Amino acid sequence: MKISLVGAGAIGNLWAGALAKQGHQLHLWRRQPGNTYTLNWQDVHSSREDTFCFDSNQPEQLANSDVIFITVKAFQVADAVTTLLPWLSADTPVIIMHNGMGTEDEVLSLLPDNPVLYATTAQAAFRPDPHSVRHTGNGPTYLGGVNPAGLACSGLAELLHTALPPCHWQTDIHEPQWQKLAINCAINPLTAIHQCRNGELSETRYADELTAVCHEVSAVMTAAGYPIDTVTLRQQVMAVIEATAANYSSMQQDVAHQRPTEIDAITGFLIRQANHFQIATPANTRLWQHIKDLEQHYD
Ligand code: PAF
């Protein structure tokens, strides 16, 4: 397939290399100028390395794509989609993958005719430099449509599954999105504030705060139609903390490099939903405020 990928961050590069290894023709649409982009793709488990030279920033390739895959951060999604509009044909499926939630309404108004799909992944990647990516952890990816045309594209789950298994088709993509958001609400702000690896959050000094966050998240998820109790969510958070103990979270990395974080799409989305359902979220609001303060004091 001819695939245009927008957003060459760690996760974007991970998928670009994995899809190219399956023989698909990848074209990268990047903010940085240049007609080509070289990527060194490393698999930490097999120690295998592949080098790719992708075409980049070529509008005619964008127009001829069979599928568009957008992996920018949540706060960049609307701008990214807007820059594609002059070249995008209305029948090209658009897959959007980012941490957090809350971009869907704007995307659907920008793309009223295209099949629109969202994906969420537990695959982990690390970008040691702008031309390298390391696949550092395996986990499931979920894909689902958010409009009728998108819901008719279940075959695209197979495309992702062959590249980086497993990928499951989801008739309600909001369910795995909420589950991922719940984990991110617990792990991302705390690791960013304390500048620690995920594993450090298993220390007893974080236990009460993690429980308070999980309690609020479970109340909001339940009100939104995705019921989960605090104990189950707390256990799921601990399982991810242990499984990713050696990793730095994406928000820890953003704060360490003084980049804008995804706090508004993660904890901010939770707080907006909580306000809608009139649920108090003091623990999450404190974390949200702390990250906003950190962002405001970047050099
Ligand atoms: O954002 C991240 O870093 C990841 O989603 C997670 C699950 C917190 C693991 O680091």
PDB file of C-alpha atoms and ligand atoms in Angstrom:
ATOM      1  CA  MET A   1       0.000   0.000   0.000  1.00  0.00           C
ATOM      2  CA  LYS A   2       1.004   3.615  -0.427  1.00  0.00           C
ATOM      3  CA  ILE A   3       1.007   5.055   3.070  1.00  0.00           C
ATOM      4  CA  SER A   4       1.656   8.673   4.047  1.00  0.00           C
ATOM      5  CA  LEU A   5       2.679   9.086   7.658  1.00  0.00           C
ATOM      6  CA  VAL A   6       2.388  12.477   9.329  1.00  0.00           C
ATOM      7  CA  GLY A   7       4.533  13.045  12.435  1.00  0.00           C
ATOM      8  CA  ALA A   8       7.966  11.447  12.617  1.00  0.00           C
ATOM      9  CA  GLY A   9       8.233  11.229  16.416  1.00  0.00           C
ATOM     10  CA  ALA A  10       9.113   8.019  18.271  1.00  0.00           C
ATOM     11  CA  ILE A  11       5.787   6.270  17.648  1.00  0.00           C
ATOM     12  CA  GLY A  12       5.483   7.543  14.057  1.00  0.00           C
ATOM     13  CA  ASN A  13       8.967   6.344  13.193  1.00  0.00           C
ATOM     14  CA  LEU A  14       8.296   3.017  14.872  1.00  0.00           C
ATOM     15  CA  TRP A  15       5.260   2.408  12.641  1.00  0.00           C
ATOM     16  CA  ALA A  16       6.934   3.818   9.524  1.00  0.00           C
ATOM     17  CA  GLY A  17       9.799   1.310   9.774  1.00  0.00           C
ATOM     18  CA  ALA A  18       7.532  -1.591  10.730  1.00  0.00           C
ATOM     19  CA  LEU A  19       5.174  -0.916   7.784  1.00  0.00           C
ATOM     20  CA  ALA A  20       8.091  -0.446   5.351  1.00  0.00           C
ATOM     21  CA  LYS A  21       9.503  -3.813   6.457  1.00  0.00           C
ATOM     22  CA  GLN A  22       6.221  -5.362   5.231  1.00  0.00           C
ATOM     23  CA  GLY A  23       6.887  -3.958   1.741  1.00  0.00           C
ATOM     24  CA  HIS A  24       4.546  -0.959   1.942  1.00  0.00           C
ATOM     25  CA  GLN A  25       5.587   2.268   0.249  1.00  0.00           C
ATOM     26  CA  LEU A  26       6.036   4.873   2.991  1.00  0.00           C
ATOM     27  CA  HIS A  27       6.015   8.624   2.439  1.00  0.00           C
ATOM     28  CA  LEU A  28       6.645  10.914   5.410  1.00  0.00           C
ATOM     29  CA  TRP A  29       4.982  14.305   5.742  1.00  0.00           C
ATOM     30  CA  ARG A  30       7.161  16.315   8.104  1.00  0.00           C
ATOM     31  CA  ARG A  31       7.397  19.853   9.424  1.00  0.00           C
ATOM     32  CA  GLN A  32      11.135  19.865   8.665  1.00  0.00           C
ATOM     33  CA  PRO A  33      12.027  20.596   5.006  1.00  0.00           C
ATOM     34  CA  GLY A  34      13.593  17.918   2.761  1.00  0.00           C
ATOM     35  CA  ASN A  35      12.486  15.488   0.020  1.00  0.00           C
ATOM     36  CA  THR A  36      13.894  12.431   1.746  1.00  0.00           C
ATOM     37  CA  TYR A  37      14.231  11.216   5.309  1.00  0.00           C
ATOM     38  CA  THR A  38      16.652   8.549   6.515  1.00  0.00           C
ATOM     39  CA  LEU A  39      15.616   6.387   9.446  1.00  0.00           C
ATOM     40  CA  ASN A  40      17.642   3.872  11.413  1.00  0.00           C
ATOM     41  CA  TRP A  41      15.163   1.374  12.945  1.00  0.00           C
ATOM     42  CA  GLN A  42      16.413  -0.778  15.836  1.00  0.00           C
ATOM     43  CA  ASP A  43      14.652  -3.707  17.452  1.00  0.00           C
ATOM     44  CA  VAL A  44      15.994  -4.011  21.006  1.00  0.00           C
ATOM     45  CA  HIS A  45      14.792  -7.598  21.344  1.00  0.00           C
ATOM     46  CA  SER A  46      16.424  -9.059  18.214  1.00  0.00           C
ATOM     47  CA  SER A  47      19.228  -6.416  18.046  1.00  0.00           C
ATOM     48  CA  ARG A  48      18.286  -6.132  14.364  1.00  0.00           C
ATOM     49  CA  GLU A  49      18.846  -2.808  12.622  1.00  0.00           C
ATOM     50  CA  ASP A  50      17.335  -1.600   9.333  1.00  0.00           C
ATOM     51  CA  THR A  51      17.991   1.665   7.535  1.00  0.00           C
ATOM     52  CA  PHE A  52      15.293   3.238   5.373  1.00  0.00           C
ATOM     53  CA  CYS A  53      15.312   6.228   3.075  1.00  0.00           C
ATOM     54  CA  PHE A  54      11.739   7.485   2.776  1.00  0.00           C
ATOM     55  CA  ASP A  55      10.362  10.076   0.371  1.00  0.00           C
ATOM     56  CA  SER A  56       9.262  13.104   2.304  1.00  0.00           C
ATOM     57  CA  ASN A  57       7.065  16.208   1.863  1.00  0.00           C
ATOM     58  CA  GLN A  58       5.826  15.379  -1.652  1.00  0.00           C
ATOM     59  CA  PRO A  59       2.251  16.612  -2.155  1.00  0.00           C
ATOM     60  CA  GLU A  60       1.571  14.292  -5.137  1.00  0.00           C
ATOM     61  CA  GLN A  61       2.434  11.259  -2.949  1.00  0.00           C
ATOM     62  CA  LEU A  62       0.091  12.558  -0.284  1.00  0.00           C
ATOM     63  CA  ALA A  63      -2.680  12.865  -2.894  1.00  0.00           C
ATOM     64  CA  ASN A  64      -2.026   9.297  -4.153  1.00  0.00           C
ATOM     65  CA  SER A  65      -1.932   7.632  -0.729  1.00  0.00           C
ATOM     66  CA  ASP A  66      -4.119   4.615   0.005  1.00  0.00           C
ATOM     67  CA  VAL A  67      -4.129   5.546   3.674  1.00  0.00           C
ATOM     68  CA  ILE A  68      -2.946   8.489   5.804  1.00  0.00           C
ATOM     69  CA  PHE A  69      -1.535   7.719   9.244  1.00  0.00           C
ATOM     70  CA  ILE A  70      -1.271  10.700  11.629  1.00  0.00           C
ATOM     71  CA  THR A  71       0.910  10.194  14.718  1.00  0.00           C
ATOM     72  CA  VAL A  72       1.439  13.763  15.915  1.00  0.00           C
ATOM     73  CA  LYS A  73       0.632  14.802  19.491  1.00  0.00           C
ATOM     74  CA  ALA A  74      -2.982  15.564  20.350  1.00  0.00           C
ATOM     75  CA  PHE A  75      -2.493  19.345  20.357  1.00  0.00           C
ATOM     76  CA  GLN A  76      -0.981  19.196  16.836  1.00  0.00           C
ATOM     77  CA  VAL A  77      -3.724  17.061  15.227  1.00  0.00           C
ATOM     78  CA  ALA A  78      -6.041  19.855  13.984  1.00  0.00           C
ATOM     79  CA  ASP A  79      -3.141  21.799  12.422  1.00  0.00           C
ATOM     80  CA  ALA A  80      -1.728  18.622  10.835  1.00  0.00           C
ATOM     81  CA  VAL A  81      -5.098  17.708   9.291  1.00  0.00           C
ATOM     82  CA  THR A  82      -5.581  21.299   8.053  1.00  0.00           C
ATOM     83  CA  THR A  83      -2.230  21.269   6.209  1.00  0.00           C
ATOM     84  CA  LEU A  84      -3.248  18.034   4.410  1.00  0.00           C
ATOM     85  CA  LEU A  85      -6.650  19.288   3.228  1.00  0.00           C
ATOM     86  CA  PRO A  86      -5.560  20.752  -0.166  1.00  0.00           C
ATOM     87  CA  TRP A  87      -4.253  17.325  -1.295  1.00  0.00           C
ATOM     88  CA  LEU A  88      -6.434  14.836   0.505  1.00  0.00           C
ATOM     89  CA  SER A  89      -9.029  12.930  -1.531  1.00  0.00           C
ATOM     90  CA  ALA A  90     -12.322  12.396   0.250  1.00  0.00           C
ATOM     91  CA  ASP A  91     -12.222   8.595   0.077  1.00  0.00           C
ATOM     92  CA  THR A  92      -8.752   8.163   1.647  1.00  0.00           C
ATOM     93  CA  PRO A  93      -8.949   6.636   5.132  1.00  0.00           C
ATOM     94  CA  VAL A  94      -7.238   8.690   7.844  1.00  0.00           C
ATOM     95  CA  ILE A  95      -5.923   6.896  10.952  1.00  0.00           C
ATOM     96  CA  ILE A  96      -5.119   9.083  13.963  1.00  0.00           C
ATOM     97  CA  MET A  97      -3.033   7.793  16.871  1.00  0.00           C
ATOM     98  CA  HIS A  98      -2.103   9.870  19.917  1.00  0.00           C
ATOM     99  CA  ASN A  99      -2.051   9.732  23.700  1.00  0.00           C
ATOM    100  CA  GLY A 100      -5.134  11.228  25.340  1.00  0.00           C
ATOM    101  CA  MET A 101      -8.534  12.094  23.868  1.00  0.00           C
ATOM    102  CA  GLY A 102     -10.577  15.048  22.727  1.00  0.00           C
ATOM    103  CA  THR A 103      -9.498  15.706  19.115  1.00  0.00           C
ATOM    104  CA  GLU A 104     -12.267  13.726  17.448  1.00  0.00           C
ATOM    105  CA  ASP A 105     -14.984  16.404  17.018  1.00  0.00           C
ATOM    106  CA  GLU A 106     -12.599  18.852  15.354  1.00  0.00           C
ATOM    107  CA  VAL A 107     -11.156  16.162  13.056  1.00  0.00           C
ATOM    108  CA  LEU A 108     -14.634  15.047  11.986  1.00  0.00           C
ATOM    109  CA  SER A 109     -15.603  18.624  11.164  1.00  0.00           C
ATOM    110  CA  LEU A 110     -12.388  19.067   9.119  1.00  0.00           C
ATOM    111  CA  LEU A 111     -12.884  15.698   7.344  1.00  0.00           C
ATOM    112  CA  PRO A 112     -16.651  15.343   6.870  1.00  0.00           C
ATOM    113  CA  ASP A 113     -16.323  12.762   4.054  1.00  0.00           C
ATOM    114  CA  ASN A 114     -13.153  10.716   4.718  1.00  0.00           C
ATOM    115  CA  PRO A 115     -13.232   7.445   6.612  1.00  0.00           C
ATOM    116  CA  VAL A 116     -11.814   8.531  10.005  1.00  0.00           C
ATOM    117  CA  LEU A 117     -10.297   5.981  12.384  1.00  0.00           C
ATOM    118  CA  TYR A 118      -8.541   6.301  15.717  1.00  0.00           C
ATOM    119  CA  ALA A 119      -5.890   3.974  17.104  1.00  0.00           C
ATOM    120  CA  THR A 120      -4.319   3.612  20.509  1.00  0.00           C
ATOM    121  CA  THR A 121      -1.197   1.574  21.147  1.00  0.00           C
ATOM    122  CA  ALA A 122       0.805   0.084  23.988  1.00  0.00           C
ATOM    123  CA  GLN A 123       3.832  -0.384  21.709  1.00  0.00           C
ATOM    124  CA  ALA A 124       6.821   1.490  23.139  1.00  0.00           C
ATOM    125  CA  ALA A 125       9.533   3.351  21.259  1.00  0.00           C
ATOM    126  CA  PHE A 126      12.491   5.557  22.087  1.00  0.00           C
ATOM    127  CA  ARG A 127      14.033   8.108  19.737  1.00  0.00           C
ATOM    128  CA  PRO A 128      17.698   8.590  20.708  1.00  0.00           C
ATOM    129  CA  ASP A 129      18.153  11.108  17.864  1.00  0.00           C
ATOM    130  CA  PRO A 130      15.929  12.529  15.060  1.00  0.00           C
ATOM    131  CA  HIS A 131      16.970   9.789  12.583  1.00  0.00           C
ATOM    132  CA  SER A 132      16.818   6.743  14.866  1.00  0.00           C
ATOM    133  CA  VAL A 133      14.122   4.855  16.669  1.00  0.00           C
ATOM    134  CA  ARG A 134      14.279   1.862  19.015  1.00  0.00           C
ATOM    135  CA  HIS A 135      11.386  -0.521  19.500  1.00  0.00           C
ATOM    136  CA  THR A 136      11.544  -0.904  23.283  1.00  0.00           C
ATOM    137  CA  GLY A 137       8.335  -2.733  24.182  1.00  0.00           C
ATOM    138  CA  ASN A 138       5.489  -4.770  22.729  1.00  0.00           C
ATOM    139  CA  GLY A 139       1.835  -4.306  23.508  1.00  0.00           C
ATOM    140  CA  PRO A 140      -1.556  -4.343  21.818  1.00  0.00           C
ATOM    141  CA  THR A 141      -2.823  -1.729  19.391  1.00  0.00           C
ATOM    142  CA  TYR A 142      -6.564  -1.062  18.975  1.00  0.00           C
ATOM    143  CA  LEU A 143      -8.125   0.459  15.871  1.00  0.00           C
ATOM    144  CA  GLY A 144     -11.708   1.584  15.263  1.00  0.00           C
ATOM    145  CA  GLY A 145     -13.767   3.932  13.119  1.00  0.00           C
ATOM    146  CA  VAL A 146     -15.387   7.083  14.496  1.00  0.00           C
ATOM    147  CA  ASN A 147     -17.722   7.754  11.530  1.00  0.00           C
ATOM    148  CA  PRO A 148     -19.734   5.331   9.364  1.00  0.00           C
ATOM    149  CA  ALA A 149     -17.097   5.329   6.584  1.00  0.00           C
ATOM    150  CA  GLY A 150     -14.365   4.652   9.162  1.00  0.00           C
ATOM    151  CA  LEU A 151     -16.370   1.840  10.740  1.00  0.00           C
ATOM    152  CA  ALA A 152     -16.377   0.144   7.326  1.00  0.00           C
ATOM    153  CA  CYS A 153     -12.544  -0.024   7.279  1.00  0.00           C
ATOM    154  CA  SER A 154     -11.982  -2.946   9.660  1.00  0.00           C
ATOM    155  CA  GLY A 155      -9.507  -4.445   7.152  1.00  0.00           C
ATOM    156  CA  LEU A 156      -6.970  -1.788   8.151  1.00  0.00           C
ATOM    157  CA  ALA A 157      -6.510  -3.587  11.485  1.00  0.00           C
ATOM    158  CA  GLU A 158      -4.818  -6.371   9.482  1.00  0.00           C
ATOM    159  CA  LEU A 159      -2.426  -3.824   7.940  1.00  0.00           C
ATOM    160  CA  LEU A 160      -1.284  -2.734  11.405  1.00  0.00           C
ATOM    161  CA  HIS A 161      -1.367  -6.279  12.774  1.00  0.00           C
ATOM    162  CA  THR A 162       1.087  -7.634  10.215  1.00  0.00           C
ATOM    163  CA  ALA A 163       3.479  -4.725  10.876  1.00  0.00           C
ATOM    164  CA  LEU A 164       3.471  -4.678  14.713  1.00  0.00           C
ATOM    165  CA  PRO A 165       1.242  -7.362  16.226  1.00  0.00           C
ATOM    166  CA  PRO A 166      -1.147  -7.562  17.875  1.00  0.00           C
ATOM    167  CA  CYS A 167      -3.662  -5.065  16.482  1.00  0.00           C
ATOM    168  CA  HIS A 168      -7.329  -5.614  17.285  1.00  0.00           C
ATOM    169  CA  TRP A 169     -10.312  -4.089  15.521  1.00  0.00           C
ATOM    170  CA  GLN A 170     -12.600  -2.342  18.026  1.00  0.00           C
ATOM    171  CA  THR A 171     -16.248  -1.493  17.310  1.00  0.00           C
ATOM    172  CA  ASP A 172     -16.091   1.161  20.086  1.00  0.00           C
ATOM    173  CA  ILE A 173     -12.582   2.654  20.009  1.00  0.00           C
ATOM    174  CA  HIS A 174     -13.492   4.937  22.953  1.00  0.00           C
ATOM    175  CA  GLU A 175     -13.252   1.962  25.288  1.00  0.00           C
ATOM    176  CA  PRO A 176      -9.513   1.250  24.781  1.00  0.00           C
ATOM    177  CA  GLN A 177      -8.889   5.008  24.492  1.00  0.00           C
ATOM    178  CA  TRP A 178     -10.406   5.524  27.961  1.00  0.00           C
ATOM    179  CA  GLN A 179      -8.400   2.597  29.346  1.00  0.00           C
ATOM    180  CA  LYS A 180      -5.161   4.061  28.005  1.00  0.00           C
ATOM    181  CA  LEU A 181      -6.131   7.547  29.204  1.00  0.00           C
ATOM    182  CA  ALA A 182      -6.716   6.163  32.710  1.00  0.00           C
ATOM    183  CA  ILE A 183      -3.203   4.668  32.779  1.00  0.00           C
ATOM    184  CA  ASN A 184      -1.710   7.888  31.392  1.00  0.00           C
ATOM    185  CA  CYS A 185      -3.535  10.007  34.031  1.00  0.00           C
ATOM    186  CA  ALA A 186      -1.814   7.942  36.736  1.00  0.00           C
ATOM    187  CA  ILE A 187       1.692   7.505  35.312  1.00  0.00           C
ATOM    188  CA  ASN A 188       2.490  10.455  33.050  1.00  0.00           C
ATOM    189  CA  PRO A 189       2.083  13.541  35.294  1.00  0.00           C
ATOM    190  CA  LEU A 190       3.748  11.927  38.330  1.00  0.00           C
ATOM    191  CA  THR A 191       6.779  10.696  36.372  1.00  0.00           C
ATOM    192  CA  ALA A 192       7.063  14.118  34.708  1.00  0.00           C
ATOM    193  CA  ILE A 193       6.862  16.014  38.016  1.00  0.00           C
ATOM    194  CA  HIS A 194       9.353  13.740  39.798  1.00  0.00           C
ATOM    195  CA  GLN A 195      11.482  13.173  36.656  1.00  0.00           C
ATOM    196  CA  CYS A 196      11.643   9.451  37.336  1.00  0.00           C
ATOM    197  CA  ARG A 197      11.248   6.175  35.462  1.00  0.00           C
ATOM    198  CA  ASN A 198       7.807   4.541  35.510  1.00  0.00           C
ATOM    199  CA  GLY A 199       9.042   1.862  37.938  1.00  0.00           C
ATOM    200  CA  GLU A 200       9.760   4.387  40.698  1.00  0.00           C
ATOM    201  CA  LEU A 201       6.003   4.946  41.092  1.00  0.00           C
ATOM    202  CA  SER A 202       5.736   1.541  42.821  1.00  0.00           C
ATOM    203  CA  GLU A 203       7.442   3.082  45.892  1.00  0.00           C
ATOM    204  CA  THR A 204       5.080   3.488  48.856  1.00  0.00           C
ATOM    205  CA  ARG A 205       5.447   7.288  48.903  1.00  0.00           C
ATOM    206  CA  TYR A 206       3.351   7.483  45.689  1.00  0.00           C
ATOM    207  CA  ALA A 207       0.685   4.970  46.777  1.00  0.00           C
ATOM    208  CA  ASP A 208      -1.914   7.362  48.229  1.00  0.00           C
ATOM    209  CA  GLU A 209      -1.697   9.819  45.349  1.00  0.00           C
ATOM    210  CA  LEU A 210      -2.011   7.029  42.765  1.00  0.00           C
ATOM    211  CA  THR A 211      -5.056   5.655  44.584  1.00  0.00           C
ATOM    212  CA  ALA A 212      -6.684   9.118  44.692  1.00  0.00           C
ATOM    213  CA  VAL A 213      -6.062   9.599  40.951  1.00  0.00           C
ATOM    214  CA  CYS A 214      -7.494   6.144  40.160  1.00  0.00           C
ATOM    215  CA  HIS A 215     -10.535   6.795  42.365  1.00  0.00           C
ATOM    216  CA  GLU A 216     -11.401   9.976  40.439  1.00  0.00           C
ATOM    217  CA  VAL A 217     -10.674   8.437  37.026  1.00  0.00           C
ATOM    218  CA  SER A 218     -12.852   5.406  37.757  1.00  0.00           C
ATOM    219  CA  ALA A 219     -15.759   7.707  38.790  1.00  0.00           C
ATOM    220  CA  VAL A 220     -15.502   9.710  35.558  1.00  0.00           C
ATOM    221  CA  MET A 221     -15.107   6.609  33.354  1.00  0.00           C
ATOM    222  CA  THR A 222     -18.136   5.025  34.997  1.00  0.00           C
ATOM    223  CA  ALA A 223     -20.206   8.194  34.410  1.00  0.00           C
ATOM    224  CA  ALA A 224     -19.048   8.234  30.767  1.00  0.00           C
ATOM    225  CA  GLY A 225     -20.345   4.694  30.246  1.00  0.00           C
ATOM    226  CA  TYR A 226     -17.086   2.753  30.722  1.00  0.00           C
ATOM    227  CA  PRO A 227     -17.488   1.353  34.240  1.00  0.00           C
ATOM    228  CA  ILE A 228     -14.407   0.335  36.196  1.00  0.00           C
ATOM    229  CA  ASP A 229     -13.837   0.223  39.958  1.00  0.00           C
ATOM    230  CA  THR A 230     -10.926   1.906  41.713  1.00  0.00           C
ATOM    231  CA  VAL A 231      -9.305  -1.363  42.841  1.00  0.00           C
ATOM    232  CA  THR A 232      -9.281  -2.858  39.323  1.00  0.00           C
ATOM    233  CA  LEU A 233      -7.904   0.344  37.805  1.00  0.00           C
ATOM    234  CA  ARG A 234      -5.262   0.631  40.535  1.00  0.00           C
ATOM    235  CA  GLN A 235      -4.157  -2.965  39.761  1.00  0.00           C
ATOM    236  CA  GLN A 236      -3.986  -2.198  36.039  1.00  0.00           C
ATOM    237  CA  VAL A 237      -1.864   0.884  36.745  1.00  0.00           C
ATOM    238  CA  MET A 238       0.512  -1.183  38.907  1.00  0.00           C
ATOM    239  CA  ALA A 239       0.773  -3.819  36.157  1.00  0.00           C
ATOM    240  CA  VAL A 240       1.820  -1.146  33.603  1.00  0.00           C
ATOM    241  CA  ILE A 241       4.239   0.455  36.103  1.00  0.00           C
ATOM    242  CA  GLU A 242       5.893  -2.940  36.573  1.00  0.00           C
ATOM    243  CA  ALA A 243       5.848  -3.902  32.873  1.00  0.00           C
ATOM    244  CA  THR A 244       7.409  -0.554  31.872  1.00  0.00           C
ATOM    245  CA  ALA A 245       9.533  -0.039  35.006  1.00  0.00           C
ATOM    246  CA  ALA A 246      12.719   0.821  33.115  1.00  0.00           C
ATOM    247  CA  ASN A 247      10.994   3.238  30.690  1.00  0.00           C
ATOM    248  CA  TYR A 248      10.594   6.977  30.904  1.00  0.00           C
ATOM    249  CA  SER A 249       7.026   8.062  30.127  1.00  0.00           C
ATOM    250  CA  SER A 250       6.348  10.325  27.160  1.00  0.00           C
ATOM    251  CA  MET A 251       5.455  13.208  29.502  1.00  0.00           C
ATOM    252  CA  GLN A 252       8.639  12.731  31.535  1.00  0.00           C
ATOM    253  CA  GLN A 253      10.553  13.045  28.241  1.00  0.00           C
ATOM    254  CA  ASP A 254       8.571  16.120  27.170  1.00  0.00           C
ATOM    255  CA  VAL A 255       9.281  17.927  30.450  1.00  0.00           C
ATOM    256  CA  ALA A 256      12.944  16.806  30.468  1.00  0.00           C
ATOM    257  CA  HIS A 257      13.358  18.329  26.982  1.00  0.00           C
ATOM    258  CA  GLN A 258      11.154  21.353  27.783  1.00  0.00           C
ATOM    259  CA  ARG A 259       8.596  20.458  25.128  1.00  0.00           C
ATOM    260  CA  PRO A 260       4.837  21.095  25.395  1.00  0.00           C
ATOM    261  CA  THR A 261       3.200  18.077  27.042  1.00  0.00           C
ATOM    262  CA  GLU A 262      -0.042  16.232  26.299  1.00  0.00           C
ATOM    263  CA  ILE A 263      -1.483  17.128  29.718  1.00  0.00           C
ATOM    264  CA  ASP A 264      -4.556  18.867  28.230  1.00  0.00           C
ATOM    265  CA  ALA A 265      -5.473  15.767  26.185  1.00  0.00           C
ATOM    266  CA  ILE A 266      -4.877  13.405  29.130  1.00  0.00           C
ATOM    267  CA  THR A 267      -5.644  14.890  32.586  1.00  0.00           C
ATOM    268  CA  GLY A 268      -7.250  17.973  30.998  1.00  0.00           C
ATOM    269  CA  PHE A 269      -9.692  15.776  29.033  1.00  0.00           C
ATOM    270  CA  LEU A 270     -10.520  13.876  32.231  1.00  0.00           C
ATOM    271  CA  ILE A 271     -11.199  17.144  34.106  1.00  0.00           C
ATOM    272  CA  ARG A 272     -13.425  18.465  31.274  1.00  0.00           C
ATOM    273  CA  GLN A 273     -15.437  15.226  31.358  1.00  0.00           C
ATOM    274  CA  ALA A 274     -15.595  15.376  35.176  1.00  0.00           C
ATOM    275  CA  ASN A 275     -16.978  18.939  35.018  1.00  0.00           C
ATOM    276  CA  HIS A 276     -19.626  17.740  32.567  1.00  0.00           C
ATOM    277  CA  PHE A 277     -20.694  14.996  34.999  1.00  0.00           C
ATOM    278  CA  GLN A 278     -20.187  17.275  38.069  1.00  0.00           C
ATOM    279  CA  ILE A 279     -17.565  14.991  39.615  1.00  0.00           C
ATOM    280  CA  ALA A 280     -14.825  16.536  41.786  1.00  0.00           C
ATOM    281  CA  THR A 281     -11.252  15.709  40.719  1.00  0.00           C
ATOM    282  CA  PRO A 282      -8.920  17.469  43.196  1.00  0.00           C
ATOM    283  CA  ALA A 283      -6.014  15.004  42.818  1.00  0.00           C
ATOM    284  CA  ASN A 284      -6.022  15.164  39.009  1.00  0.00           C
ATOM    285  CA  THR A 285      -6.525  18.944  39.042  1.00  0.00           C
ATOM    286  CA  ARG A 286      -3.433  19.350  41.279  1.00  0.00           C
ATOM    287  CA  LEU A 287      -1.366  17.253  38.857  1.00  0.00           C
ATOM    288  CA  TRP A 288      -2.716  19.167  35.834  1.00  0.00           C
ATOM    289  CA  GLN A 289      -1.846  22.502  37.498  1.00  0.00           C
ATOM    290  CA  HIS A 290       1.633  21.283  38.452  1.00  0.00           C
ATOM    291  CA  ILE A 291       2.432  20.287  34.841  1.00  0.00           C
ATOM    292  CA  LYS A 292       1.038  23.608  33.534  1.00  0.00           C
ATOM    293  CA  ASP A 293       3.325  25.439  36.007  1.00  0.00           C
ATOM    294  CA  LEU A 294       6.334  23.406  34.830  1.00  0.00           C
ATOM    295  CA  GLU A 295       5.542  24.209  31.184  1.00  0.00           C
ATOM    296  CA  GLN A 296       5.279  27.917  31.977  1.00  0.00           C
ATOM    297  CA  HIS A 297       8.718  27.961  33.571  1.00  0.00           C
ATOM    298  CA  TYR A 298      10.626  26.386  30.674  1.00  0.00           C
ATOM    299  CA  ASP A 299      13.741  28.448  29.794  1.00  0.00           C
TER     300      ASP A 299
HETATM  301  O1  PAF B   1       2.854   7.804  27.551  1.00  0.00           O
HETATM  302  C1  PAF B   1       3.567   6.818  27.858  1.00  0.00           C
HETATM  303  O2  PAF B   1       4.759   6.916  28.127  1.00  0.00           O
HETATM  304  C2  PAF B   1       2.915   5.448  27.886  1.00  0.00           C
HETATM  305  O3  PAF B   1       1.608   5.581  27.374  1.00  0.00           O
HETATM  306  C3  PAF B   1       2.898   4.748  29.246  1.00  0.00           C
HETATM  307  C4  PAF B   1       1.853   3.673  29.255  1.00  0.00           C
HETATM  308  C5  PAF B   1       2.656   5.700  30.387  1.00  0.00           C
HETATM  309  C6  PAF B   1       4.203   4.005  29.467  1.00  0.00           C
HETATM  310  O4  PAF B   1       5.315   4.823  29.555  1.00  0.00           O
END
